[in-house]
Tab-separated table of C-alpha atoms in Angstrom:
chain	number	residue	atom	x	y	z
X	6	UNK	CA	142.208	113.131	146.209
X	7	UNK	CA	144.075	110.229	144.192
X	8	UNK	CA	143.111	107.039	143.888
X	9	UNK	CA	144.635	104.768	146.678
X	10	UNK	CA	147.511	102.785	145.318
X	11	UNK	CA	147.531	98.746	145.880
X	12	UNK	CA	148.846	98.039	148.998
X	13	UNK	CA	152.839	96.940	148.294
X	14	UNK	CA	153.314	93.696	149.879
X	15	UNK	CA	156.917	94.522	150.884
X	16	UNK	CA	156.409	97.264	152.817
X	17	UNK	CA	156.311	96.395	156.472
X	18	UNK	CA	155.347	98.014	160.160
X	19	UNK	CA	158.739	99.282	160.221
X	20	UNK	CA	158.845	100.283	156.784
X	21	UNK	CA	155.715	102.634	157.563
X	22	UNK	CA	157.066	104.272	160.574
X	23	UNK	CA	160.191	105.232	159.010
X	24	UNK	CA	158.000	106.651	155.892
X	25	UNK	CA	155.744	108.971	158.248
X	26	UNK	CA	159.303	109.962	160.405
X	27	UNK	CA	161.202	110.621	157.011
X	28	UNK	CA	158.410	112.615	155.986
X	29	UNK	CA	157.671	114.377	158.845
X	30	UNK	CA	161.113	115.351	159.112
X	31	UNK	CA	161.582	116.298	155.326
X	32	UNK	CA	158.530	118.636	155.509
X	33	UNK	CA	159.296	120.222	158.579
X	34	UNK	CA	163.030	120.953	158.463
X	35	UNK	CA	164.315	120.987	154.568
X	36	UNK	CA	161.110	121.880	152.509
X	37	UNK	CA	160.867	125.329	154.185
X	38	UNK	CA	164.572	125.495	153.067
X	39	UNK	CA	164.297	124.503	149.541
X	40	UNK	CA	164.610	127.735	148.044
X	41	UNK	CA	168.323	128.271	149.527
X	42	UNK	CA	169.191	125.001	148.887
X	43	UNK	CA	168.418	125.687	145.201
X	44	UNK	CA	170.357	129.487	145.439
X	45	UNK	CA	173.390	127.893	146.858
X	46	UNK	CA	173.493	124.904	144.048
X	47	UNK	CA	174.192	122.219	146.918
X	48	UNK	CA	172.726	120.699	150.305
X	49	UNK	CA	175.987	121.737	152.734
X	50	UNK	CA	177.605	119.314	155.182
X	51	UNK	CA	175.885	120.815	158.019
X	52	UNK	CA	172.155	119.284	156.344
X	53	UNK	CA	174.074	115.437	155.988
X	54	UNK	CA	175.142	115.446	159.657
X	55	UNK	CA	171.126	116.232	160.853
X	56	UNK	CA	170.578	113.475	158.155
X	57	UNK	CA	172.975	111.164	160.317
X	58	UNK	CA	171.490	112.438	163.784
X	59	UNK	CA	168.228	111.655	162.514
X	60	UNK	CA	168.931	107.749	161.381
X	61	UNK	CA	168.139	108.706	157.844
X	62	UNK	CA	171.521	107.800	156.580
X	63	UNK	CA	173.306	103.920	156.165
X	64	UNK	CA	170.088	102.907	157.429
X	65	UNK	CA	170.250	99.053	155.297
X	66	UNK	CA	173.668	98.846	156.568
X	67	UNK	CA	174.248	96.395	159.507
X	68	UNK	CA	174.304	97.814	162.929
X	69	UNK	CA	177.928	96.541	163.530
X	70	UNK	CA	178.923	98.939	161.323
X	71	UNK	CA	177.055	101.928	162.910
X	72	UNK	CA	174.000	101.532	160.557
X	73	UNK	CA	170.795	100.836	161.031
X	74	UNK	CA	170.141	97.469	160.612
X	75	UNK	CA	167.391	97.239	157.852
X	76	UNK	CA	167.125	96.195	154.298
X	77	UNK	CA	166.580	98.239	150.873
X	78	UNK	CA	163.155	98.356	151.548
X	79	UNK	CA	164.409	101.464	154.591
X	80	UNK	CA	166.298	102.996	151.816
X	81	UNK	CA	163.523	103.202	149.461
X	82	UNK	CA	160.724	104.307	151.863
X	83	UNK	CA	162.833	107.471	152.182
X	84	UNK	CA	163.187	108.067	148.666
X	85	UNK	CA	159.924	107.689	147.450
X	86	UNK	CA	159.253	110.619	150.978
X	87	UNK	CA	162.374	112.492	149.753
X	88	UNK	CA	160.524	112.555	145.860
X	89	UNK	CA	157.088	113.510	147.657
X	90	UNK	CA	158.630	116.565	149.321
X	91	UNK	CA	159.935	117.292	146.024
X	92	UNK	CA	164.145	117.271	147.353
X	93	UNK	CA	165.335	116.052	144.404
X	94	UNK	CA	168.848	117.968	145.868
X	95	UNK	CA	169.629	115.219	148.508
X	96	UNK	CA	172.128	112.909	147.548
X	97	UNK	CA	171.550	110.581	150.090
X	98	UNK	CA	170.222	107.708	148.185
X	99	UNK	CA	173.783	107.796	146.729
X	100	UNK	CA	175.528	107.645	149.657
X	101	UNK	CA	173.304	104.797	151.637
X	102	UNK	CA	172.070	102.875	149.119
X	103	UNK	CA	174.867	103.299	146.714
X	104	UNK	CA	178.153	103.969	147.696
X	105	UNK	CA	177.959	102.404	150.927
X	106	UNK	CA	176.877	99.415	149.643
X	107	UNK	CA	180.003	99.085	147.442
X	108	UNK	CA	181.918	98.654	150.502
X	109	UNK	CA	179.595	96.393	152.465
X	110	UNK	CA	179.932	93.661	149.433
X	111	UNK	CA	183.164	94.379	148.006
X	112	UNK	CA	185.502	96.012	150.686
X	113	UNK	CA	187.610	94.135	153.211
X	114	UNK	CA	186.603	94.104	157.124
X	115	UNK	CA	189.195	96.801	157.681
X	116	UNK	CA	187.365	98.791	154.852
X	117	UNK	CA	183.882	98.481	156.175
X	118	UNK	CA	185.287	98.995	159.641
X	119	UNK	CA	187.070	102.227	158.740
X	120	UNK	CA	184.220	103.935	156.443
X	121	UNK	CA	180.427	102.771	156.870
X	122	UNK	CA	180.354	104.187	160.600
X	123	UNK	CA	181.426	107.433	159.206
X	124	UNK	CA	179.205	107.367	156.726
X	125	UNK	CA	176.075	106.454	158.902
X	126	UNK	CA	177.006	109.698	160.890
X	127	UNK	CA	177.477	111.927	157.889
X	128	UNK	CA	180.977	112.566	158.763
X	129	UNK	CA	181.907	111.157	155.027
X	130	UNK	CA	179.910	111.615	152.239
X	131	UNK	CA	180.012	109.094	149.620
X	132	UNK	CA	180.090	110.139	145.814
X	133	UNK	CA	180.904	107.678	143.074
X	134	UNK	CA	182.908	108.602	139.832
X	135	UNK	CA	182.119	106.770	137.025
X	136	UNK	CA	181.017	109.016	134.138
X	137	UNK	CA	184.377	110.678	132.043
X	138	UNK	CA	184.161	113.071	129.730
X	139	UNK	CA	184.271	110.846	126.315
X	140	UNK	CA	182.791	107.516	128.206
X	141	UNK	CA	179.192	108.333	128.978
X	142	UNK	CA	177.318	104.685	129.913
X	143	UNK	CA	180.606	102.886	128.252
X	144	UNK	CA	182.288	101.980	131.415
X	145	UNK	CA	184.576	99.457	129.808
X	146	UNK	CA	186.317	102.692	128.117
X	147	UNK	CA	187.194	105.129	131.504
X	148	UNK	CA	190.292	106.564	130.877
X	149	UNK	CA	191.552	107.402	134.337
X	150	UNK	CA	194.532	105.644	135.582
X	151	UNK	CA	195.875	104.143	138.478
X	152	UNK	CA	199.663	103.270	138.468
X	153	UNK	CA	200.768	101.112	141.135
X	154	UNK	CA	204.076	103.009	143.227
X	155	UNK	CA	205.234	101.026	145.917
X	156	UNK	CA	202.680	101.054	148.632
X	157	UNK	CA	200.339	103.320	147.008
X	158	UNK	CA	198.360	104.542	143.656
X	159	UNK	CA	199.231	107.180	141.476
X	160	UNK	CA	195.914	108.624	140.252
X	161	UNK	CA	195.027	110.522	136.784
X	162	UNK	CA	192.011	111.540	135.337
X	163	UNK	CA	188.894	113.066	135.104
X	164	UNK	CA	185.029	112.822	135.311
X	165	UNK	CA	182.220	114.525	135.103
X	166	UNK	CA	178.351	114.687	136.353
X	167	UNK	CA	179.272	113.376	139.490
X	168	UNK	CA	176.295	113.395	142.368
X	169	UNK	CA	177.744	114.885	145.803
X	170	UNK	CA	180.498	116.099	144.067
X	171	UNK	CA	181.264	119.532	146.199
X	172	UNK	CA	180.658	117.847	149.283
X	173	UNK	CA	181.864	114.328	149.050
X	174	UNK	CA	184.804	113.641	150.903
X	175	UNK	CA	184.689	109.787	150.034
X	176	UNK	CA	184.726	108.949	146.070
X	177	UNK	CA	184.713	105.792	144.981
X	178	UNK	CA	186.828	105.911	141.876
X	179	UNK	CA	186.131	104.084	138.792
X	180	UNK	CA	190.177	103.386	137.199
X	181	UNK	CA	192.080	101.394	135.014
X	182	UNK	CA	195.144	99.019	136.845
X	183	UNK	CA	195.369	97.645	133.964
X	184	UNK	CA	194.459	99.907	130.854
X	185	UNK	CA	196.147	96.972	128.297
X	186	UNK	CA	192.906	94.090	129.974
X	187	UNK	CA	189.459	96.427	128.864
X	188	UNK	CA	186.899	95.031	131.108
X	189	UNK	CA	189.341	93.059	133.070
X	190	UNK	CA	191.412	96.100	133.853
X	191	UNK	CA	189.053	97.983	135.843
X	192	UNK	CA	189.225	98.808	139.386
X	193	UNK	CA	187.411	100.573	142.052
X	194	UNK	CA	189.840	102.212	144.463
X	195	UNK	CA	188.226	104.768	147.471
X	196	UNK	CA	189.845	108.240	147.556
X	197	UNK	CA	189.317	109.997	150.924
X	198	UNK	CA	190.162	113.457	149.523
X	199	UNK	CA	190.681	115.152	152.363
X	200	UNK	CA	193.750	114.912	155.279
X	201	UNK	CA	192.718	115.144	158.937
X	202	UNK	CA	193.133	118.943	158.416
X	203	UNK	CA	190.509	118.897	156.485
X	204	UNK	CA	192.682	119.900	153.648
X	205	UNK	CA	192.119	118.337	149.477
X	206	UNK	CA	194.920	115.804	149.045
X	207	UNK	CA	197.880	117.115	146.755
X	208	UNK	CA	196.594	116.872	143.075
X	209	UNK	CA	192.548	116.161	143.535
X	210	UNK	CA	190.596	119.429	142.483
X	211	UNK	CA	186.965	119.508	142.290
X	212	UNK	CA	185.528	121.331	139.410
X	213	UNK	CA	182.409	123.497	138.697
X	214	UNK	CA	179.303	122.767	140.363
X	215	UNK	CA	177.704	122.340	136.709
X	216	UNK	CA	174.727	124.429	136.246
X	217	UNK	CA	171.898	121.691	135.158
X	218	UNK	CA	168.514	121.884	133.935
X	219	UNK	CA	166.819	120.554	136.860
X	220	UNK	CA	168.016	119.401	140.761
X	221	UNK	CA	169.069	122.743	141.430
X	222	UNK	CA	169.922	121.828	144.969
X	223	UNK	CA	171.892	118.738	143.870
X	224	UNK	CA	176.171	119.596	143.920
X	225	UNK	CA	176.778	117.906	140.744
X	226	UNK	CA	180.930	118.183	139.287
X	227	UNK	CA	183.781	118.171	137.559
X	228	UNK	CA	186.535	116.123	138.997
X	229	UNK	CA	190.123	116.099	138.614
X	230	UNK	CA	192.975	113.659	139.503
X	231	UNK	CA	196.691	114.905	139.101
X	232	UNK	CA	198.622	111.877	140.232
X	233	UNK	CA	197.217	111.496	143.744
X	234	UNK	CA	198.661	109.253	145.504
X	235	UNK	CA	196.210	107.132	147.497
X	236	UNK	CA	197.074	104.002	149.451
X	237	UNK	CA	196.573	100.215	147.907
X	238	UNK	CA	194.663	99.764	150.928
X	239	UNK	CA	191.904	101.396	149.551
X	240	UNK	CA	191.404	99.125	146.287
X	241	UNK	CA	187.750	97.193	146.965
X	242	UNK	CA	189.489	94.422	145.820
X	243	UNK	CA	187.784	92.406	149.267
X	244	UNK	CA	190.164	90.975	151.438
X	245	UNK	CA	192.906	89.498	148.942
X	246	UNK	CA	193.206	93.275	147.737
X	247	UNK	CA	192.561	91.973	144.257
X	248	UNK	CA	192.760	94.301	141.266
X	249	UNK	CA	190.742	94.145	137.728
X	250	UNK	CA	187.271	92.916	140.383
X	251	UNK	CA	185.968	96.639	139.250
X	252	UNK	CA	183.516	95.851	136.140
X	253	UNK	CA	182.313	92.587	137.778
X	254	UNK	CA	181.346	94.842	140.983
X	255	UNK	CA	179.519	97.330	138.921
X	256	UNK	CA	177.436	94.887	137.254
X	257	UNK	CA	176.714	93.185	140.377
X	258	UNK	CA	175.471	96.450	142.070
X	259	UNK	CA	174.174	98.353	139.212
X	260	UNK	CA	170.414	96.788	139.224
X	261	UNK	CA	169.882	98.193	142.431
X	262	UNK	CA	171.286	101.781	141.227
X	263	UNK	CA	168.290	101.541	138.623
X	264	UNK	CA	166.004	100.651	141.241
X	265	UNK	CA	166.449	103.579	143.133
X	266	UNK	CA	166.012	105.714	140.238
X	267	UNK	CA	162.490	103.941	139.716
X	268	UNK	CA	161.523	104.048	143.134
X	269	UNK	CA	162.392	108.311	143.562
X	270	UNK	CA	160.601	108.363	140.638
X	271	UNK	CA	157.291	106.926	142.080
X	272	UNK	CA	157.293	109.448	145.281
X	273	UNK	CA	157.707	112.484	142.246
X	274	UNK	CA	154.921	110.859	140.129
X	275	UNK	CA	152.578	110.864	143.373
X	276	UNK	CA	153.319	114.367	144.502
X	277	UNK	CA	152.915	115.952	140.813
X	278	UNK	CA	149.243	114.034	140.792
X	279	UNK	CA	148.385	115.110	143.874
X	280	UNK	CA	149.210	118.659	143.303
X	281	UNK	CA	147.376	118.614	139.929
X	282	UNK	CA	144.374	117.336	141.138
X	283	UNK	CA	144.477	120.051	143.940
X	284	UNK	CA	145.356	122.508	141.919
X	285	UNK	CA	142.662	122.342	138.951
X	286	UNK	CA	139.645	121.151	141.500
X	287	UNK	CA	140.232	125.069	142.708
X	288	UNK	CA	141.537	126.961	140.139
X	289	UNK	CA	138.561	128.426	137.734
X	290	UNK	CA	138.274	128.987	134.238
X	291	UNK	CA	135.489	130.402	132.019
X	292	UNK	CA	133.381	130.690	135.541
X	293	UNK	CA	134.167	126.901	136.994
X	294	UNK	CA	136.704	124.676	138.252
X	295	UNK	CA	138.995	123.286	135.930
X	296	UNK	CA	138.491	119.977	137.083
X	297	UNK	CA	134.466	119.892	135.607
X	298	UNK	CA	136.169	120.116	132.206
X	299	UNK	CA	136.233	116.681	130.689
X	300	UNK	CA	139.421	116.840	129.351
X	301	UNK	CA	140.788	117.742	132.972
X	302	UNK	CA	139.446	114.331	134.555
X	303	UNK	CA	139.881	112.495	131.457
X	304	UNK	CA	143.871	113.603	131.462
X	305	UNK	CA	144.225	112.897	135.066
X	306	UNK	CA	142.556	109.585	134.970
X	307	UNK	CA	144.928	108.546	132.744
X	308	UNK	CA	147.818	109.636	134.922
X	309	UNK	CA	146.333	108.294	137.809
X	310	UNK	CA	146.421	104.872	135.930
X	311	UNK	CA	149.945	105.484	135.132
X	312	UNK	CA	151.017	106.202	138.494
X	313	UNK	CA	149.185	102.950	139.580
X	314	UNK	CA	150.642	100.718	137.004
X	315	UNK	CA	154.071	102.213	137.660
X	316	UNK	CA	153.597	101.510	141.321
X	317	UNK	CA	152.832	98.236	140.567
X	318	UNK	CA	155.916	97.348	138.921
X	319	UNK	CA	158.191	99.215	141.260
X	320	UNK	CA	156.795	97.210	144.047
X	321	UNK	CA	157.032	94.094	142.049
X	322	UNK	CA	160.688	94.610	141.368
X	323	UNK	CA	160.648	95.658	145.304
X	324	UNK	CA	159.925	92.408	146.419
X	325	UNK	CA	162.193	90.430	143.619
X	326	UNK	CA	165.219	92.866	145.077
X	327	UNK	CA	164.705	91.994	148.698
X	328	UNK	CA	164.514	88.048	148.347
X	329	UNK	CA	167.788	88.347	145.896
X	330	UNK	CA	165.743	87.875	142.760
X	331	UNK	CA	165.814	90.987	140.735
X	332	UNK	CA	167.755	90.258	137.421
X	333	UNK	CA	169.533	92.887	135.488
X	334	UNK	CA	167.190	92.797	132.368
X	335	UNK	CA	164.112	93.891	134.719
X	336	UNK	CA	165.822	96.198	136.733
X	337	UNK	CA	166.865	97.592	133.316
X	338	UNK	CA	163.303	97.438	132.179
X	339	UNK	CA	161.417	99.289	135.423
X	340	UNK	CA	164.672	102.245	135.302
X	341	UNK	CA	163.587	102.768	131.710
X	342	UNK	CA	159.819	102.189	131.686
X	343	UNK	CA	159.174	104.028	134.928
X	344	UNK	CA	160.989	106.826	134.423
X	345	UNK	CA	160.190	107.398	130.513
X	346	UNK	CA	156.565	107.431	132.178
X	347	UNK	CA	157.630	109.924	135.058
X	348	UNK	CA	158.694	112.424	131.839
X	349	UNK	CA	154.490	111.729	130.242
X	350	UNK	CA	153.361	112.534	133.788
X	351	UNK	CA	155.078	115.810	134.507
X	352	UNK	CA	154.353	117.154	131.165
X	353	UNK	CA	150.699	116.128	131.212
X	354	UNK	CA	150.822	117.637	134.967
X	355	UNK	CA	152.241	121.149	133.903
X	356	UNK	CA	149.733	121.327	130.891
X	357	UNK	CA	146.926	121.209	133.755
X	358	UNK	CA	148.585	124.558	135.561
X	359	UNK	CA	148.918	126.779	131.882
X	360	UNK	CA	151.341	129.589	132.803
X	361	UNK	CA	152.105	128.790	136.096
X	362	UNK	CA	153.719	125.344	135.630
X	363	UNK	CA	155.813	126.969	134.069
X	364	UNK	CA	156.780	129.125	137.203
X	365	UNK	CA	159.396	127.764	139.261
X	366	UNK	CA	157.201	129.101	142.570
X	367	UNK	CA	154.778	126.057	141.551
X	368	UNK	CA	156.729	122.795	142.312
X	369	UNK	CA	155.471	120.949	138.995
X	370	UNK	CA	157.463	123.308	137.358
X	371	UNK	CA	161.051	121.811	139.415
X	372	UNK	CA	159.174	118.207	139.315
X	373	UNK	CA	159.170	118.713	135.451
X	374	UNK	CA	162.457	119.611	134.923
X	375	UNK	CA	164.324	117.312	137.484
X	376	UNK	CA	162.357	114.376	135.604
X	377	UNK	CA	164.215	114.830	132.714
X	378	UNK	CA	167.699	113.728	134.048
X	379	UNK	CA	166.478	110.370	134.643
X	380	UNK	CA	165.950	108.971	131.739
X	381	UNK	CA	169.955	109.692	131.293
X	382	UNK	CA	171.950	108.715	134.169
X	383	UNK	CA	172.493	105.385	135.512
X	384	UNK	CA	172.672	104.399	132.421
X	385	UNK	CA	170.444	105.861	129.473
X	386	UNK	CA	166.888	104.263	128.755
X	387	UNK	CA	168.225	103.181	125.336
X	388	UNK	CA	171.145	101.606	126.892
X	389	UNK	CA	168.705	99.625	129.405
X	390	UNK	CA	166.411	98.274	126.815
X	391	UNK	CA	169.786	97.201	125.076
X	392	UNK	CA	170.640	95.365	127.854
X	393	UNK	CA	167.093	93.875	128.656
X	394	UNK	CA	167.025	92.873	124.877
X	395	UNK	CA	169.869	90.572	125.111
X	396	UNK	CA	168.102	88.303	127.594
X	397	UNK	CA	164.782	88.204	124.898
């Protein structure tokens, strides 16, 4: 059994009964289903609308708006459960605590009226399209193109790694208005993709589910743009409709993107620990438990100490968020830190298993190799301690 964590100030009453409802949920109706998800390389549509049914979508979005009401602290709860049960393939934390949000603080009332309700339901499912081909964590140099005709948008380009990306039928679109202002150029326009028909709007194709290392479950893609016309409606540009807002409302929302990637992060870490320790205190080696071997409880005291201090920070950064505190440099700082530690712990983890970590019927083994991606997206762990340096 692990050492009990220090009890994280921001978690309330409500907090907890979510966490034991996600988790009851998570274990009962997807875990015994992980092994299609992972065949079929995505979670379908018919897994976000039980999400939706069961209140685990939208759920820090304001009830006027069909969500539920609560803060980030809802949101995270769930995705340190969703990282316990080891579902890396949910894109959820995307859609809720991601894309939604996007339109909450950036979109006009119209906007928010026409999309977050959906989205709480699971009717749309939010993606957002940043990464291109050539740009990587460079956001200043997307390529894709919006060119104003009358009333509407033309829309070229492509991009790649994108999270929801078979299923999403809501992208927010990271574009160029302006591709002669850099920075100031940028927009974010929202591409439903499909008609009422249910049908991909003329010149939008998604691409490949890319085959990945890790979050087997996960639909991650190629997407492509082929002039498609989308209304000037749709630009978050709040309700002025201004263009060139785009890079101002990434920065503004990208500390809690790095958050999230901490917090999942956490729920992993735990799981892997306990597993280990369960695993070597009954597995037997040269005529004992693997646990009586020094090296066993020294390696896993030092985890457990990891875990702790990670946990720490985490819910330090937990309580800066929700009081409208957290700065980019630290959110920066506990993205990188946390999840460069999440790597140490999974390896040291699967050590403890020989051969059959590296067996994808043990979970460490899928807990290893889903770790890996997060030291890359959202911004790569050398880009955040770039960006935390410049406030030194």
């Amino acid at each position: 059994m692990a050492i009990d964590l220090f009890p994280s100030a921001w978690i309330t009453e409500e907090h907890r009964m979510l966490q034991e409802s996600a988790a009851r949920f998570f274990w009962e109706r997807w875990v015994p289903r992980a092994a299609e998800f992972r065949a079929a390389g995505v979670m379908g549509a018919e897994v976000w609308r039980e999400a939706g049914r069961q209140g685990l979508l939208c759920m820090s979005m304001p009830e006027a708006y069909g969500g539920g009401g609560g803060d980030f602290g809802h949101d995270a709860v769930m995705l340190m459960e969703q990282g316990r049960a080891n579902l890396s393939g949910f894109g959820g934390g995307l859609h809720s605590a991601i894309v939604a949000p996007y339109i909450l603080h950036h979109g006009s009332e119209s906007q928010k009226q026409r999309w977050l309700p959906k989205m709480a339901t699971g009717e749309l499912i939010g993606a957002i399209a940043m990464t291109e081909p050539g740009t990587g964590s460079d956001l200043q140099s997307v390529r894709t193109l919006a060119r104003r005709d009358g009333d509407h948008y033309l829309l070229s380009g492509q991009k790649v790694f994108i999270t929801n990306g078979q299923t999403a039928n809501l992208l927010i679109v990271v574009c160029k208005t302006d591709k002669a202002q850099g920075a100031k150029g940028i927009s974010l326009l929202v591409v439903e993709v499909e008609d009422a028909a249910g049908k991909l709007l003329p010149g939008y194709q998604r691409g490949r589910n890319l085959e990945k290392i890790g979050m087997k479950a996960q639909d991650t893609s190629e997407l492509f743009f082929e002039e498609v016309r989308v209304p000037v409606e749709n630009l978050l540009g709040g309700d002025t409709g201004q263009e060139g807002l785009g890079f101002i409302q990434l920065m503004q929302e990208l500390p809690q993107e790095r958050l999230i990637i901490a917090v999942s992060a956490i729920g992993a870490m735990e799981r892997a620990l306990a597993d280990t320790l369960a695993y070597t205190k009954q597995r037997e080696a040269f005529g004992q438990p693997i646990w009586n071997f020094q090296n066993t409880r020294f390696k896993l005291a030092e985890v457990q100490s990891n875990v702790l201090a990670a946990r720490t920070f985490v819910d330090a950064c937990m309580t800066a968020h929700l009081s409208g505190t957290l700065d980019p440099a630290r959110a920066a700082l506990v993205k990188a830190w946390v999840t460069d530690l999440q790597c140490k712990v999974m390896d040291e983890c699967l050590q403890l298993f020989g051969g059959y970590g590296y067996m994808m019927e043990y979970p460490i083994a899928e807990l290893y190799a889903d770790a890996r991606v997060q030291r890359i997206y959202g911004g790569t762990n050398e880009i955040m301690k770039e960006l935390a340096s410049r406030y030194m």
